[in-house]
Amino acid sequence: MKQLKVIQGDITQFQGDAIVNAANTTLMGGGGVDGAIHRAAGPALYAACEKFHGCPTGEARITSGFNLPAKYIIHTPGPIWRGGYSGEPQLLANSYQNSLRLADRYGCQTVAFPSISTGVYAYPLGKAAAIAVQTIQKFMVKARNIREVTMVCFDTKTFQAYQDQVEHRLP
Ligand code: ADP
């Protein structure tokens, strides 16, 4: 049975096949979850990311997990919130979908996401959670390898928003 779980915690400690990084388009590290992942994975991650020469918003790139317990890190720049009329919903959905595609193609069974774009990028939490849950659930129907996706929420407010969406949508 395929599952979407919501937990509160630190994504760098996730024990599974892949974690997703809410990166920026340079892929060269930053604050928030991106900084935490780079610190925990070690400097080899920086060297691996350099080779991509950036990544457009909504696309995704995969690296090894280096010093993390996860085998892979999937890097995706989510959209910066600019009021909602600059294609943000589609770009956010693309980030989730392209990350899941890569994970599935690499044979991952378990994948963890942070709450993409709702930190420094200021995407409204409820709206972002709705798109994330919808996109993940739709993808899981056709996934070949992925059997469990975990939303790893850093704070209580974020945890509550994703939990509300999942309860809302599942029978
Ligand atoms: P963005 O630039 O995409 O908004 P941020 O890193 O600023 O990315 O925030 C995205 C989310 O990640 C926020 O909810 C933030 O609290 C959360 N976050 C920060 N550190 C971690 C971590 N170690 N594990 C999981 N989530 C984290």
CSV table of N, CA, C and O and ligand atoms in Angstrom, one decimal, residues 9-12 21-24 31-37 76-79 113-123 125 152-155 158, ligand 1:
chain,number,residue,atom,x,y,z
A,9,GLY,N,10.2,17.1,12.0
A,9,GLY,CA,11.6,16.7,12.2
A,9,GLY,C,12.6,17.4,11.3
A,9,GLY,O,12.3,18.4,10.7
A,10,ASP,N,13.8,16.9,11.3
A,10,ASP,CA,14.9,17.4,10.5
A,10,ASP,C,15.2,16.5,9.4
A,10,ASP,O,15.6,15.3,9.6
A,11,ILE,N,15.1,17.0,8.2
A,11,ILE,CA,15.1,16.1,7.0
A,11,ILE,C,16.5,15.5,6.8
A,11,ILE,O,16.7,14.5,6.2
A,12,THR,N,17.6,16.2,7.3
A,12,THR,CA,18.9,15.6,7.1
A,12,THR,C,19.1,14.3,7.9
A,12,THR,O,20.0,13.5,7.6
A,21,ASN,N,15.9,18.6,-1.6
A,21,ASN,CA,16.4,19.8,-1.1
A,21,ASN,C,15.7,21.0,-1.8
A,21,ASN,O,15.7,21.1,-3.0
A,22,ALA,N,15.2,21.9,-1.0
A,22,ALA,CA,14.6,23.1,-1.5
A,22,ALA,C,15.7,24.1,-1.8
A,22,ALA,O,16.1,24.9,-0.9
A,23,ALA,N,16.3,23.9,-3.0
A,23,ALA,CA,17.5,24.7,-3.3
A,23,ALA,C,17.2,26.0,-4.0
A,23,ALA,O,16.0,26.4,-4.0
A,24,ASN,N,18.2,26.7,-4.4
A,24,ASN,CA,18.0,27.9,-5.3
A,24,ASN,C,18.5,27.6,-6.6
A,24,ASN,O,19.2,26.6,-6.8
A,31,GLY,N,20.6,29.3,2.6
A,31,GLY,CA,20.1,29.2,4.0
A,31,GLY,C,19.1,28.1,4.2
A,31,GLY,O,18.9,27.3,3.3
A,32,GLY,N,18.4,28.1,5.3
A,32,GLY,CA,17.3,27.2,5.6
A,32,GLY,C,17.7,25.8,5.4
A,32,GLY,O,18.8,25.3,5.8
A,33,VAL,N,16.8,25.0,4.8
A,33,VAL,CA,17.0,23.6,4.7
A,33,VAL,C,18.2,23.3,3.7
A,33,VAL,O,18.9,22.3,3.9
A,34,ASP,N,18.4,24.1,2.8
A,34,ASP,CA,19.5,24.0,1.8
A,34,ASP,C,20.9,24.0,2.6
A,34,ASP,O,21.7,23.1,2.4
A,35,GLY,N,21.0,25.0,3.5
A,35,GLY,CA,22.2,25.1,4.3
A,35,GLY,C,22.4,23.9,5.2
A,35,GLY,O,23.5,23.4,5.3
A,36,ALA,N,21.3,23.5,5.8
A,36,ALA,CA,21.4,22.3,6.7
A,36,ALA,C,21.8,21.1,6.0
A,36,ALA,O,22.6,20.3,6.5
A,37,ILE,N,21.3,20.9,4.8
A,37,ILE,CA,21.6,19.7,4.0
A,37,ILE,C,23.1,19.7,3.6
A,37,ILE,O,23.8,18.8,3.7
A,76,THR,N,15.8,20.8,-6.0
A,76,THR,CA,14.9,21.5,-6.8
A,76,THR,C,14.7,22.9,-6.3
A,76,THR,O,14.4,23.1,-5.2
A,77,PRO,N,14.8,23.9,-7.2
A,77,PRO,CA,14.5,25.3,-6.8
A,77,PRO,C,13.0,25.5,-6.9
A,77,PRO,O,12.5,25.4,-8.0
A,78,GLY,N,12.3,25.7,-5.8
A,78,GLY,CA,10.9,26.1,-5.9
A,78,GLY,C,10.7,27.5,-6.3
A,78,GLY,O,11.7,28.3,-6.3
A,79,PRO,N,9.5,28.0,-6.6
A,79,PRO,CA,9.3,29.4,-7.0
A,79,PRO,C,9.3,30.3,-5.8
A,79,PRO,O,8.9,29.9,-4.7
A,113,PHE,N,10.4,14.9,1.6
A,113,PHE,CA,10.4,16.3,1.1
A,113,PHE,C,10.3,17.3,2.3
A,113,PHE,O,9.6,17.0,3.3
A,114,PRO,N,11.0,18.4,2.2
A,114,PRO,CA,10.7,19.5,3.1
A,114,PRO,C,9.6,20.3,2.5
A,114,PRO,O,9.1,20.0,1.4
A,115,SER,N,9.1,21.3,3.2
A,115,SER,CA,8.0,22.2,2.7
A,115,SER,C,8.6,23.2,1.7
A,115,SER,O,9.1,24.3,2.1
A,116,ILE,N,8.7,22.8,0.4
A,116,ILE,CA,9.4,23.7,-0.6
A,116,ILE,C,8.7,25.0,-0.7
A,116,ILE,O,7.5,25.1,-0.7
A,117,SER,N,9.5,26.1,-0.7
A,117,SER,CA,9.1,27.5,-1.0
A,117,SER,C,8.4,28.2,0.1
A,117,SER,O,8.1,29.4,0.0
A,118,THR,N,8.1,27.5,1.3
A,118,THR,CA,7.4,28.2,2.3
A,118,THR,C,8.2,28.9,3.4
A,118,THR,O,7.7,29.4,4.3
A,119,GLY,N,9.6,28.8,3.2
A,119,GLY,CA,10.4,29.5,4.1
A,119,GLY,C,10.8,30.9,3.6
A,119,GLY,O,9.9,31.8,3.4
A,120,VAL,N,12.0,31.1,3.2
A,120,VAL,CA,12.5,32.4,2.6
A,120,VAL,C,11.7,32.8,1.4
A,120,VAL,O,11.5,33.9,1.1
A,121,TYR,N,11.3,31.8,0.6
A,121,TYR,CA,10.5,32.1,-0.6
A,121,TYR,C,9.1,32.5,-0.4
A,121,TYR,O,8.4,32.8,-1.4
A,122,ALA,N,8.6,32.4,0.8
A,122,ALA,CA,7.3,33.1,1.2
A,122,ALA,C,6.1,32.6,0.6
A,122,ALA,O,5.1,33.3,0.5
A,123,TYR,N,6.1,31.4,0.0
A,123,TYR,CA,4.8,30.8,-0.5
A,123,TYR,C,3.8,30.6,0.6
A,123,TYR,O,4.2,30.0,1.6
A,125,LEU,N,1.6,29.0,3.2
A,125,LEU,CA,1.7,27.7,3.6
A,125,LEU,C,0.5,26.8,3.2
A,125,LEU,O,0.7,25.7,2.7
A,152,VAL,N,8.6,16.0,5.7
A,152,VAL,CA,9.3,16.3,6.9
A,152,VAL,C,9.2,17.8,7.2
A,152,VAL,O,9.8,18.6,6.6
A,153,CYS,N,8.4,18.1,8.2
A,153,CYS,CA,8.1,19.5,8.5
A,153,CYS,C,8.9,19.9,9.7
A,153,CYS,O,9.0,19.2,10.7
A,154,PHE,N,9.5,21.1,9.6
A,154,PHE,CA,10.5,21.5,10.6
A,154,PHE,C,9.8,22.1,11.8
A,154,PHE,O,10.3,21.9,12.9
A,155,ASP,N,8.7,22.8,11.7
A,155,ASP,CA,8.0,23.4,12.8
A,155,ASP,C,6.5,22.9,12.9
A,155,ASP,O,6.0,22.3,11.9
A,158,THR,N,3.9,24.2,10.2
A,158,THR,CA,4.1,23.5,8.9
A,158,THR,C,3.5,22.1,9.0
A,158,THR,O,2.8,21.7,8.1
B,1,ADP,P1,12.6,28.1,0.5
B,1,ADP,O1,13.7,29.0,0.0
B,1,ADP,O2,12.2,27.1,-0.6
B,1,ADP,O3,11.4,28.8,1.0
B,1,ADP,P2,13.6,27.4,3.1
B,1,ADP,O4,14.7,26.5,3.5
B,1,ADP,O5,13.7,28.8,3.5
B,1,ADP,O6,13.3,27.2,1.6
B,1,ADP,O7,12.3,26.8,3.9
B,1,ADP,C1,11.6,25.7,3.4
B,1,ADP,C2,11.1,24.9,4.6
B,1,ADP,O8,12.1,24.1,5.1
B,1,ADP,C3,10.6,25.8,5.8
B,1,ADP,O9,9.4,25.2,6.3
B,1,ADP,C4,11.8,25.6,6.8
B,1,ADP,O10,11.3,25.8,8.2
B,1,ADP,C5,12.1,24.2,6.5
B,1,ADP,N1,13.4,23.7,7.1
B,1,ADP,C6,14.5,24.4,7.5
B,1,ADP,N2,15.5,23.5,7.9
B,1,ADP,C7,15.0,22.2,7.8
B,1,ADP,C8,15.4,20.9,8.1
B,1,ADP,N3,16.7,20.7,8.6
B,1,ADP,N4,14.6,19.9,7.8
B,1,ADP,C9,13.4,20.1,7.3
B,1,ADP,N5,12.9,21.3,7.0
B,1,ADP,C10,13.7,22.3,7.2
